[in-house]
Coordinates of C-alpha atoms and ligand atoms in Angstrom, one line a residue:
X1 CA -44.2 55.2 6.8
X2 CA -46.2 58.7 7.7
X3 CA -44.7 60.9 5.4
X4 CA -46.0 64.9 6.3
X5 CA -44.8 68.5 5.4
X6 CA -44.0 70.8 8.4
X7 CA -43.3 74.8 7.6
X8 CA -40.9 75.8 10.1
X9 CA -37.0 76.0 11.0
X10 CA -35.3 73.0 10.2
X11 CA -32.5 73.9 13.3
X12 CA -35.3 73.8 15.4
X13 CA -36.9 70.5 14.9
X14 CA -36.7 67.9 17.3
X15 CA -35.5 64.8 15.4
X16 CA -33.2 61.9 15.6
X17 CA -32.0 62.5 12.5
X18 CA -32.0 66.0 10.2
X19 CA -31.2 65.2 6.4
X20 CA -29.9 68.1 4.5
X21 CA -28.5 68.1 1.2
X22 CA -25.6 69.8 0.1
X23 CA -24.3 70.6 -4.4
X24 CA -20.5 70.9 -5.5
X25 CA -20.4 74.3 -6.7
X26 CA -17.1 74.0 -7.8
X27 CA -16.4 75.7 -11.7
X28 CA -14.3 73.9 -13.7
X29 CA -13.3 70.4 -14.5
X30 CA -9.7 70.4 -12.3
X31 CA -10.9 72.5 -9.6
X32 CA -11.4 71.2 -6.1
X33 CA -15.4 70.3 -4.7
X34 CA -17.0 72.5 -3.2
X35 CA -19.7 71.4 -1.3
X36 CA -22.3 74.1 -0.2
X37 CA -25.4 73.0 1.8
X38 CA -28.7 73.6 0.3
X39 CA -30.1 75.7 3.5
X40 CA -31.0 78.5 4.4
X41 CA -30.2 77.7 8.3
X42 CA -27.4 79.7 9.7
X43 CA -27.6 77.1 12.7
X44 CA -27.4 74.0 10.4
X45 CA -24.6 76.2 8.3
X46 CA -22.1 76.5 11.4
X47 CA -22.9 72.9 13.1
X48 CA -21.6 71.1 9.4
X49 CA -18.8 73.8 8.4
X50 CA -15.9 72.4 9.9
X51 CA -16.4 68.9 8.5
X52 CA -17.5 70.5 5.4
X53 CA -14.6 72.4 5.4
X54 CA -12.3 68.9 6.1
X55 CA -12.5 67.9 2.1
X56 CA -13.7 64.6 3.5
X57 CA -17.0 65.1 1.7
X58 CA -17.1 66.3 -1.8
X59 CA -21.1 66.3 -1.8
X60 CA -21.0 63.6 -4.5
X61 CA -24.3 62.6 -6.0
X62 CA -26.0 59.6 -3.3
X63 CA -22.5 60.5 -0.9
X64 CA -23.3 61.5 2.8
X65 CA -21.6 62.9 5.8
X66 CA -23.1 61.7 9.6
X67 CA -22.1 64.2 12.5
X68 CA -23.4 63.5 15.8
X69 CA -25.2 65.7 18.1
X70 CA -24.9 69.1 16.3
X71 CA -23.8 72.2 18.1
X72 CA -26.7 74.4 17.9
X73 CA -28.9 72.2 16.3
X74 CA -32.3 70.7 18.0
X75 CA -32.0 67.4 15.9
X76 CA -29.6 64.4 17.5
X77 CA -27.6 63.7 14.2
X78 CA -27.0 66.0 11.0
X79 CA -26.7 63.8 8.1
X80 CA -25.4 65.3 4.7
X81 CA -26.5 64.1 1.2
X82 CA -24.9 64.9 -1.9
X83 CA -26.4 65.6 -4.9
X84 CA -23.5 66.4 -7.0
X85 CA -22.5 68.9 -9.2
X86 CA -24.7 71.8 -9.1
X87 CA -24.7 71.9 -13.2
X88 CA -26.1 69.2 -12.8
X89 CA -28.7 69.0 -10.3
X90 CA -32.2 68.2 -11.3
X91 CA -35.3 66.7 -9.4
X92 CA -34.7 63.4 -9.7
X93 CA -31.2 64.0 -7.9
X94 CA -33.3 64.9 -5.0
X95 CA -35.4 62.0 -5.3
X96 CA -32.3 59.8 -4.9
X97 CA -31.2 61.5 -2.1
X98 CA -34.2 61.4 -0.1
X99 CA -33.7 57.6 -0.8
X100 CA -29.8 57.8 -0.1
X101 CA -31.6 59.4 3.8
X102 CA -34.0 56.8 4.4
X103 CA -31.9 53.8 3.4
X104 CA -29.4 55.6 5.5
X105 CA -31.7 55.5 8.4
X106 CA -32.9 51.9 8.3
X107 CA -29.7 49.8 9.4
X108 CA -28.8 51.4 12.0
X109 CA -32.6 51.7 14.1
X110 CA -33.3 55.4 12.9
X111 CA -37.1 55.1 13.1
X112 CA -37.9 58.9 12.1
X113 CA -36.3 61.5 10.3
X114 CA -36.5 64.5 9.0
X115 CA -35.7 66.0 5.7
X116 CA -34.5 69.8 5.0
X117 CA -36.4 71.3 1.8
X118 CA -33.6 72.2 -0.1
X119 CA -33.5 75.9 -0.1
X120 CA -31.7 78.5 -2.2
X121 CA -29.1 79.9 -0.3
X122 CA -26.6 78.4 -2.5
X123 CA -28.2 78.6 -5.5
X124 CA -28.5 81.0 -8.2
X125 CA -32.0 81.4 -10.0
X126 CA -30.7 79.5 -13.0
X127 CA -30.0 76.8 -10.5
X128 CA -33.5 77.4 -8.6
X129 CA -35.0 76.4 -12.3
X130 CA -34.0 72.9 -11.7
X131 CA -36.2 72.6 -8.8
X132 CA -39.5 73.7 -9.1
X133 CA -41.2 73.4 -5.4
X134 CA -43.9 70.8 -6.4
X135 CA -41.5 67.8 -8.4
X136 CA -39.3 68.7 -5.8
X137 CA -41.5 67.6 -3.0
X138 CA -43.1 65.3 -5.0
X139 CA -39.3 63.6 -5.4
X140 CA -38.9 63.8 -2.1
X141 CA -41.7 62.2 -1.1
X142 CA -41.2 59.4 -3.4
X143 CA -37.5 58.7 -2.7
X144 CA -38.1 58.3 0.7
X145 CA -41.0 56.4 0.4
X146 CA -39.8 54.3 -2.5
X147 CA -36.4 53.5 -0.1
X148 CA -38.6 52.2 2.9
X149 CA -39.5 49.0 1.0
X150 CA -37.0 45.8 1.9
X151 CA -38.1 42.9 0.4
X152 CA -38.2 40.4 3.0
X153 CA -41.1 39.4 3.7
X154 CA -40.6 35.6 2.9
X155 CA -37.6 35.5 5.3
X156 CA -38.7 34.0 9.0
X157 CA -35.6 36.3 11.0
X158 CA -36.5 39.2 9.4
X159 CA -35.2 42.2 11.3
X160 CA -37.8 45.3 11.6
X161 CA -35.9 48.2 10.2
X162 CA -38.6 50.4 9.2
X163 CA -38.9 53.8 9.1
X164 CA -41.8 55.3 10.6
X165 CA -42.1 59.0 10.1
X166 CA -40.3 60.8 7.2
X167 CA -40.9 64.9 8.4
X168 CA -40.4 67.3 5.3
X169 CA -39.1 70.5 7.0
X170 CA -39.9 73.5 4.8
X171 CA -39.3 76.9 6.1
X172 CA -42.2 79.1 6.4
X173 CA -43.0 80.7 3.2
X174 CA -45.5 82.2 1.4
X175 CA -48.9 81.1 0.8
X176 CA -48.4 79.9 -3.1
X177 CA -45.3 77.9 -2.4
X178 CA -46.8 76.3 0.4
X179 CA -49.9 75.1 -2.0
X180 CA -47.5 73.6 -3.9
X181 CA -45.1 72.1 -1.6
X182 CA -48.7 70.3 -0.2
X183 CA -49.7 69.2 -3.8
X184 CA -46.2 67.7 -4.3
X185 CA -46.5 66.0 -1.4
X186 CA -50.1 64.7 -2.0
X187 CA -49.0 63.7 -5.7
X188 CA -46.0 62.2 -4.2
X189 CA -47.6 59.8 -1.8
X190 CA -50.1 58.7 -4.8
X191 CA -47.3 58.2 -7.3
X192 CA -45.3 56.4 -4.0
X193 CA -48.0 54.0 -3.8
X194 CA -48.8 53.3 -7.2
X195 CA -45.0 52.3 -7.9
X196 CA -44.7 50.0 -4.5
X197 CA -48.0 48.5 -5.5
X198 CA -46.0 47.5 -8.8
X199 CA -43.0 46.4 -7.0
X200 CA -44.3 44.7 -4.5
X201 CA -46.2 42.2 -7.4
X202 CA -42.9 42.4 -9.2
X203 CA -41.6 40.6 -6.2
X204 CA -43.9 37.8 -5.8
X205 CA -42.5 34.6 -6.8
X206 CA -44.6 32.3 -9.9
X207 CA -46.3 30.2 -7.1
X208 CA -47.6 32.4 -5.8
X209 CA -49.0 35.3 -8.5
X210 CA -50.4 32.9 -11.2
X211 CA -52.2 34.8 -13.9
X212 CA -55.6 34.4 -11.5
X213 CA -53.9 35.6 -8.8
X214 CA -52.4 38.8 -10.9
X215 CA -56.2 39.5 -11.9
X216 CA -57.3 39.1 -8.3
X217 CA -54.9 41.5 -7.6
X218 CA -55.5 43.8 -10.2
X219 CA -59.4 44.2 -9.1
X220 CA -58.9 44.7 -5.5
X221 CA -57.0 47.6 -6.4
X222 CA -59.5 48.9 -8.7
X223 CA -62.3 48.6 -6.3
X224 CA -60.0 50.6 -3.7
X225 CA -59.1 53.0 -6.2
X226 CA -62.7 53.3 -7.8
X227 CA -61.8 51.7 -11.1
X228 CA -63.8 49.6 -13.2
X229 CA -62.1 46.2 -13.8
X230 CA -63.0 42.4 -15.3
X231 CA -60.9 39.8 -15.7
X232 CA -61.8 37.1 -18.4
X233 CA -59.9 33.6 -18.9
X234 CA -59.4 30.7 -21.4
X235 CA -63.4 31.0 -22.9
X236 CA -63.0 35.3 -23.4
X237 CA -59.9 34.1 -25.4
X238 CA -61.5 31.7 -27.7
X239 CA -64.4 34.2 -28.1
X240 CA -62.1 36.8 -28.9
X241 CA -60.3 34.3 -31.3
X242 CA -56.9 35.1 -29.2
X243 CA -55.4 32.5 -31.0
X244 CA -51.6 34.4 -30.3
X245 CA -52.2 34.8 -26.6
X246 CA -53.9 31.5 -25.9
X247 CA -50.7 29.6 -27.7
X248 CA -48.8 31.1 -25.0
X249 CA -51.1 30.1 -22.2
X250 CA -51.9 26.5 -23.5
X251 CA -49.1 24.5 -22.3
X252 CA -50.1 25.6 -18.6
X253 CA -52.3 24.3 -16.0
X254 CA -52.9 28.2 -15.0
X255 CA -55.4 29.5 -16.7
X256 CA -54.4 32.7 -18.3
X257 CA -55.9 36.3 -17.2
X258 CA -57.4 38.6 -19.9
X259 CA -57.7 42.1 -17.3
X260 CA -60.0 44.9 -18.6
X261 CA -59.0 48.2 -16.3
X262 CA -60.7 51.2 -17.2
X263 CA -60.6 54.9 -15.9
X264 CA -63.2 57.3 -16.9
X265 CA -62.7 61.4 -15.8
X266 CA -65.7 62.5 -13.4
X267 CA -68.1 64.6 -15.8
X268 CA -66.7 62.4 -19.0
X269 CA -64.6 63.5 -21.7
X270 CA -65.8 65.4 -25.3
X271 CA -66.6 63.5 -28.4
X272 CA -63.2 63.1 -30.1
X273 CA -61.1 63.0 -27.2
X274 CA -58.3 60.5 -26.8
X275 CA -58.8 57.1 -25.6
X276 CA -55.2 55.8 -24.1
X277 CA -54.5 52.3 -24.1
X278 CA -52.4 50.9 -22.1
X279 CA -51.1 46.8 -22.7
X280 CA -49.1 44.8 -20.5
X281 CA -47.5 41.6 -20.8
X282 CA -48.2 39.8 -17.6
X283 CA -46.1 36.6 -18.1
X284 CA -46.2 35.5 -14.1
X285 CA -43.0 33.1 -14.9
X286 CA -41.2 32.3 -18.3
X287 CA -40.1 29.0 -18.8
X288 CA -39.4 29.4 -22.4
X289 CA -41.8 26.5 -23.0
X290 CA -41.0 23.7 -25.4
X291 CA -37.7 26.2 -26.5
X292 CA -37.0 26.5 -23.0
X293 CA -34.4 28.9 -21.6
X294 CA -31.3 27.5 -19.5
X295 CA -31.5 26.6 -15.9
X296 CA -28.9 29.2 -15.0
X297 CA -30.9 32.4 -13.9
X298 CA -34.1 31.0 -14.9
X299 CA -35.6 32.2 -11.3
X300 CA -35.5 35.7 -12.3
X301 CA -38.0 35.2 -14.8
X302 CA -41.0 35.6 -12.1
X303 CA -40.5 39.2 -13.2
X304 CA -41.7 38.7 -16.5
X305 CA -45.2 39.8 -15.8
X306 CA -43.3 43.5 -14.8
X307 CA -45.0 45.4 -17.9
X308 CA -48.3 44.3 -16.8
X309 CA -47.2 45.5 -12.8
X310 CA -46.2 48.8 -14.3
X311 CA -50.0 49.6 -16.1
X312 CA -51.8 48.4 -13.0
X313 CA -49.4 50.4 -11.1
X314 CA -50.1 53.5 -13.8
X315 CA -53.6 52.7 -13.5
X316 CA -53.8 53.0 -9.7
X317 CA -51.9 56.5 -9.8
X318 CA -54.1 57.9 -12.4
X319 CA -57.4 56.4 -10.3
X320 CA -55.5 59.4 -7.8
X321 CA -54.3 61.7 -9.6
X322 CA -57.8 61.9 -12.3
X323 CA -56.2 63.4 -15.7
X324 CA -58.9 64.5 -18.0
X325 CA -59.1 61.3 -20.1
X326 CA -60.0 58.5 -20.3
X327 CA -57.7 55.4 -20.2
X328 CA -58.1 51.4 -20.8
X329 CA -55.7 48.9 -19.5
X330 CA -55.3 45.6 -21.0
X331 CA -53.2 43.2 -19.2
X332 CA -52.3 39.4 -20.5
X333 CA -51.2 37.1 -18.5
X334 CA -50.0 33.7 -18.5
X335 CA -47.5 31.3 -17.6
X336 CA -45.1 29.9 -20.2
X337 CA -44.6 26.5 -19.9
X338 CA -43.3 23.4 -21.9
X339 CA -46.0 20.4 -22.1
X340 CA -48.0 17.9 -23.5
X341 CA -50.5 21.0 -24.4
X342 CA -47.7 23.2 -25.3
X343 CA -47.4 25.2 -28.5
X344 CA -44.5 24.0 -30.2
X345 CA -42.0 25.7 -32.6
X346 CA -43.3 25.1 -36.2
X347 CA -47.4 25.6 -35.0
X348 CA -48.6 28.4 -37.0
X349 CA -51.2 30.5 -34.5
X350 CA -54.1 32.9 -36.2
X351 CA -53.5 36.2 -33.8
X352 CA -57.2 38.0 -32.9
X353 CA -56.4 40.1 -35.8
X354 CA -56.7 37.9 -38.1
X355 CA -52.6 36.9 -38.8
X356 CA -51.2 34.0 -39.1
X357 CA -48.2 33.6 -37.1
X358 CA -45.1 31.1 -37.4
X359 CA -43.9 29.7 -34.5
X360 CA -40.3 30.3 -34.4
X361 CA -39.4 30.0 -30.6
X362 CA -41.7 29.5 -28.3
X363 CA -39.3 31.7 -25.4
X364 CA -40.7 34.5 -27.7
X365 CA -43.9 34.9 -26.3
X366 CA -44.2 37.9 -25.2
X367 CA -44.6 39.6 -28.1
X368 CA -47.3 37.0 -28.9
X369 CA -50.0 37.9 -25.8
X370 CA -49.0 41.7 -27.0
X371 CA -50.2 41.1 -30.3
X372 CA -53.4 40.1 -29.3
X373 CA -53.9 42.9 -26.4
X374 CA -52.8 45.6 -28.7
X375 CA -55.1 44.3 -31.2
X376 CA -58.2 44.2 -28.4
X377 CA -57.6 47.3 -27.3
X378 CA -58.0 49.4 -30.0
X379 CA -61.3 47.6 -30.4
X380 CA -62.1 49.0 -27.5
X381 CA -61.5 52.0 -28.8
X382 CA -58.3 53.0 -27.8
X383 CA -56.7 55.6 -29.8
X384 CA -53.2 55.8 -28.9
X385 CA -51.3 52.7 -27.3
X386 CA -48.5 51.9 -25.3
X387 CA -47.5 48.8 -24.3
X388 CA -44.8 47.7 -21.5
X389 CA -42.8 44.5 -21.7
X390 CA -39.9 42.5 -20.4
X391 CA -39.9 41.7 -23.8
X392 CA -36.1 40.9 -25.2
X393 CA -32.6 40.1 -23.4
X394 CA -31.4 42.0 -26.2
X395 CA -32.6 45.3 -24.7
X396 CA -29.8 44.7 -22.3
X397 CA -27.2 44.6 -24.9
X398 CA -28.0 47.8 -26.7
X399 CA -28.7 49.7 -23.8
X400 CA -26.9 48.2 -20.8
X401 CA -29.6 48.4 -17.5
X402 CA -29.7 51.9 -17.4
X403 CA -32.6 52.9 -20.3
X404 CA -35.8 51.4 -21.0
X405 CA -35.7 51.0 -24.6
X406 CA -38.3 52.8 -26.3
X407 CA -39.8 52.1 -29.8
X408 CA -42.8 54.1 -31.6
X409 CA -44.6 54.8 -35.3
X410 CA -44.8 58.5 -34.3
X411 CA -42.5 61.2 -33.3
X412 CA -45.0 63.2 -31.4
X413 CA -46.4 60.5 -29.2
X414 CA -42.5 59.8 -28.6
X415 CA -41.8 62.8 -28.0
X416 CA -44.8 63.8 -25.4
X417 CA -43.5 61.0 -23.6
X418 CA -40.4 61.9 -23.9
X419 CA -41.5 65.5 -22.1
X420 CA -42.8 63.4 -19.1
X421 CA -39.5 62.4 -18.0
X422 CA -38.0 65.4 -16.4
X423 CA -41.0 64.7 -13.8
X424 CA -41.0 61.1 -14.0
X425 CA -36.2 61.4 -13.6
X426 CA -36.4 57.6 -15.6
X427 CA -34.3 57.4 -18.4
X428 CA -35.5 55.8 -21.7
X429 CA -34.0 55.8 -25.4
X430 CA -35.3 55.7 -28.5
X431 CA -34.2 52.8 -30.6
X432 CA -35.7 52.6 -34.7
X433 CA -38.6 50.2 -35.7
X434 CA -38.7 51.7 -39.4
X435 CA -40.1 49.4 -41.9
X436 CA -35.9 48.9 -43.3
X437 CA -36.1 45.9 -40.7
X438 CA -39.5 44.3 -41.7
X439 CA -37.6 41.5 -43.6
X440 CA -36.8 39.9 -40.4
X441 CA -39.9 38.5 -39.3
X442 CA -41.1 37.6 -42.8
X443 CA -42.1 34.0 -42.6
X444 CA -42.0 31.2 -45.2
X445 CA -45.0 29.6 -44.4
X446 CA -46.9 32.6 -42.7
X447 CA -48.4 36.0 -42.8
X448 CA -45.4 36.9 -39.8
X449 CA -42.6 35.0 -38.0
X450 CA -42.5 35.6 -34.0
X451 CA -38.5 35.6 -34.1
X452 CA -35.9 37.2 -36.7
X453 CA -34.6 35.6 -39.3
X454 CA -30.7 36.4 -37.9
X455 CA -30.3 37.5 -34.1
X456 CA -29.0 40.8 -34.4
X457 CA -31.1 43.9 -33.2
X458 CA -33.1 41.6 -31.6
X459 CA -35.0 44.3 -29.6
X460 CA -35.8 46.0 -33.1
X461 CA -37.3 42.4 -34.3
X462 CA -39.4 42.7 -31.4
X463 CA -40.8 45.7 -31.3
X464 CA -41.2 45.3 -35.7
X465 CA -43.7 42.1 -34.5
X466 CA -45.5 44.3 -32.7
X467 CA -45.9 47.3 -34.9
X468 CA -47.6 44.6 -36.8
X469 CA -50.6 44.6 -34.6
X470 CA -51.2 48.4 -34.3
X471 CA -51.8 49.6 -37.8
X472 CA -51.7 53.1 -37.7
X473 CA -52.7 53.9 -34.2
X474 CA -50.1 56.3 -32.8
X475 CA -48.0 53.5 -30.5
X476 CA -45.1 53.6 -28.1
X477 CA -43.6 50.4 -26.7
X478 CA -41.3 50.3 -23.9
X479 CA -38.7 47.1 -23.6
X480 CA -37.9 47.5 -19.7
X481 CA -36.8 44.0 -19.8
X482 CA -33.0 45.4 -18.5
X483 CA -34.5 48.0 -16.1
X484 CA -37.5 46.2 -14.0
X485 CA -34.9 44.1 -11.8
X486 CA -32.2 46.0 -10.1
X487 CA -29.4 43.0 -9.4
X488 CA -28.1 45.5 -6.7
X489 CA -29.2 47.8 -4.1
X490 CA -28.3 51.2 -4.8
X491 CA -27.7 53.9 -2.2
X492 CA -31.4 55.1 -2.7
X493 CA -33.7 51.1 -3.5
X494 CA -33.4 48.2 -2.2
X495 CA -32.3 45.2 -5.0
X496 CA -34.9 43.7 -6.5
X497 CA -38.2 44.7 -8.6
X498 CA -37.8 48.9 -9.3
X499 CA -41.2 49.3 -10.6
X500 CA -40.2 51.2 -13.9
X501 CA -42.6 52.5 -16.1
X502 CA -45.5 53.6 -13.7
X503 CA -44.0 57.2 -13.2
X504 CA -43.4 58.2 -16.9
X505 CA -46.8 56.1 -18.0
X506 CA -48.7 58.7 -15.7
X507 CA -46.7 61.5 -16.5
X508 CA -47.6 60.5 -20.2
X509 CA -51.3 60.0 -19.6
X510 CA -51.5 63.1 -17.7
X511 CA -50.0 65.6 -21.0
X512 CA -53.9 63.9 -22.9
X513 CA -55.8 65.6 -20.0
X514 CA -57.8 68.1 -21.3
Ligands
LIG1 N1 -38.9 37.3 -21.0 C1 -37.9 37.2 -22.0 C2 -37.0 38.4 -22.1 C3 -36.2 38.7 -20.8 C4 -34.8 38.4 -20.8 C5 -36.7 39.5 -19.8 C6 -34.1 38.7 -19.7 C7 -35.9 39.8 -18.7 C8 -34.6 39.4 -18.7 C9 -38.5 36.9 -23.3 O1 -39.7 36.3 -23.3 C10 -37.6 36.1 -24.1 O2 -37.3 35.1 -23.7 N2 -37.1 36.7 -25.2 C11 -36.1 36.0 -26.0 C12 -36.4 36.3 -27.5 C13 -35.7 35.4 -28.4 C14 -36.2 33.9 -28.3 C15 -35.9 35.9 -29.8 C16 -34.7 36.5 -25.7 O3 -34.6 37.7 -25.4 O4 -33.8 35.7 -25.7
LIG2 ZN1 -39.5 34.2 -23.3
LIG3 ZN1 -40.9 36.5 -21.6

């Protein structure tokens, strides 16, 4: 999809298809909506008022309203998008709706559209706050180019219903605004691409990504994007005494993938600066192994290499976007399988840092290749870490699919990241790792266990194994096991892999640039 900016009157565009979006403004919790359009236009004002004025449309957040050949209008259709209550209304609303108009647009052979910039005629400055002109464009940019994706590319009667030009339509304004409406909408297509890149390895099913073909990936896209890369297998593990990861990787005939990403700023970085690490579990399909996990549903788990898409994702935004630091990706991957070869519940593993692990189940083996890629990286030199893992079912439990659960030994790192996500509009929560729970991976016969002792707070057991591995480095792990599949479309993404994580990673390298 060409996705471009134009400064001029949205009434007097030539398009199939205008998209303009439109807030309830109504006060109080009883009172009826009260949708007001979010334009400036007097011409796109009067062609929508009487349907607005129906009560049909309550400009709900993702709802939309199609009229047909506006009076007074240049564009064929109008198409209104709610973005709910005006209280409400923040950038990521935006981003939705740009996704609710593309989406829109794709069943029914809409090939180009155009996009009104929402303006402030119905806004009052407090309002205005909400949407500062870049992450607005920005969120436009990457709803609409997030929504184009369908995954269907293994399907023979696919239908083509893309979308080929999305047309921002920003009146003309002055010269400062427009600089950032054009660096919103460069970010925005960098971000876009980074996050499809993810999804679209999300999708791939285990046949096809094995770990080899993940590291293949992995360096294409760094020699596009002008990133260094290697990609070591079985001997780099040995060398490195992996002993953790390898178990996981041993009962396989794929070869795992040990994938080195780094980005360096242009003109380097001062002595003393931080070193980001940045550690995905890149399971490319999770049998369980010799504890292997029931038939029912076990397809889905081609997704379990989704931490590792959302760092190479990360790392292909920040190759574009160039924060002032510098930043190492370590991705494991491997393919959990039960076997001759297999490491079996019982096996006690030495991890590359030197513990000795018990094997408790082998279907937790995610927090096993993470244990050994936290370790590596901070011989790297890594400072501060953050992992990203489909790493517990639990997650699901606590949080439902709505927040990434997000675990860390230091407020402040938290809490930066935390900062990132009114840019980033994903929703995480913090859950505890405090040393209170380190009882439940102590191990009878080892330094650690690799499951609790009972099953409650499962996440937390997790996410204690792994604090295990990171001593004192400040450390932030992200359980998106609940958010990295979407089971249904939504108004604004197709079903499937949502490539979580990459935005808020970035957003949270970006706040170390110097
Ligand atoms: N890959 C799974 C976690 C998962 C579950 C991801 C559902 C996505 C959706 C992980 O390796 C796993 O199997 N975890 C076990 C841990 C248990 C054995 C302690 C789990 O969550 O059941
Ligand atoms: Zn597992
Ligand atoms: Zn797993």
């Amino acid at each position: 999809m060409n996705t471009k900016v134009l400064f001029q009157d949205g009434a007097a565009f030539q398009t199939p298809l205008l998209a303009v979006f439109a807030v309830d403004v109504a006060v109080g919790k009883d009172a009826d909506p009260m949708p007001a359009l979010l334009t400036t236009s007097d011409a796109v004002s009067e062609a929508a008022a009487v349907a607005l004025g129906s009560g049909e449309f309550k400009a709900g957040s993702c709802e939309t309203l199609l009229l047909h050949a506006p009076n007074g209008v240049k564009a064929e259709r109008l198409l209104v998008i709610g973005l709910g209550k005006v209280g409400k209304l923040s950038v990521h609303e935006v981003r939705k709706g740009a996704g609710t108009a593309v989406r829109f647009c794709k069943p029914r052979g809409v090939r180009e559209l155009a996009i009104a910039f929402p303006e402030d005629h119905a806004l009052s400055d407090e309002h205005l706050e909400a949407l500062p002109c870049d992450l607005t464009t920005r969120a436009i940019v990457e709803g609409a180019e997030l929504a184009e994706l369908d995954w269907d590319t293994y399907k023979s009667d696919r239908k083509d219903t893309s979308v080929s030009l999305c047309t921002i339509v920003a009146k003309d304004v002055e010269k400062t605004t427009k600089a950032e409406i054009q660096k919103g909408l460069e970010e925005g297509l960098a971000v876009a691409a980074a996050q499809n890149f993810t999804r679209g390895l999300v999708n791939e099913p285990g046949n096809v990504l094995t770990p080899t073909e993940l590291g293949k990936r992995a360096a294409a896209m760094c020699a596009e994007a002008g990133l260094q890369c290697e990609v070591f297998s079985t001997a780099k593990l040995h060398e490195l005494g992996m002993g953790a990861f390898w178990a996981v990787s041993q009962g396989s005939v794929e070869p795992p993938a040990l994938i080195v990403m780094t980005y360096e700023p242009v003109g380097g970085v001062a002595e003393g600066s931080p070193v980001l690490g940045l550690v995905g579990k890149g399971i490319t399909f999770d049998t369980g192994g010799i504890s292997i996990k029931p038939a029912d549903g076990m397809e889905k788990m081609k997704y379990d290499m989704a931490g590792a898409g959302a760092m190479i994702g990360a790392m292909k935004a920040i190759a574009a976007l160039k924060p002032k630091v510098k930043v190492i990706s370590v991705v494991c991957s491997a393919e959990n399988m039960p076997d001759g070869k297999a490491f079996k519940p019982g096996d006690v593993v030495t991890a590359m840092s030197g513990k000795t692990i018990e094997i408790v189940n082998t279907d937790a083996e995610g927090r096993l290749v993470l244990a050994d890629g936290l370790h590596y990286a901070k011989t790297l030199g890594c400072t501060h870490l953050i992992n990203a893992a489909t790493l517990t079912g639990a997650v699901a439990i606590a949080l439902g699919k709505l927040n990434v659960g997000l675990f860390s030994n230091s407020d402040e790192t938290a809490e930066l990241f935390m900062a990132g996500l009114k840019a980033s509009g994903e929703k995480y929560w913090r859950l505890p790792c405090t040393d209170d729970y380190k009882d439940q991976i102590k191990s009878a016969i080892a330094d650690i266990q690799n499951t609790g002792i009972t099953r409650y707070g499962g996440s937390i057991t997790a996410a204690m194994f792994l604090k295990e591995f990171v001593g004192d480095t400040p450390w932030i792990h992200l359980d998106i096991a609940a958010c990295a599949w979407l089971d249904e479309a939504q108004p604004w993404i197709a079903k499937g892999p949502s490539g979580i994580g990459v935005r808020s990673i970035l957003e949270w390298a970006r706040s170390y640039s110097s």
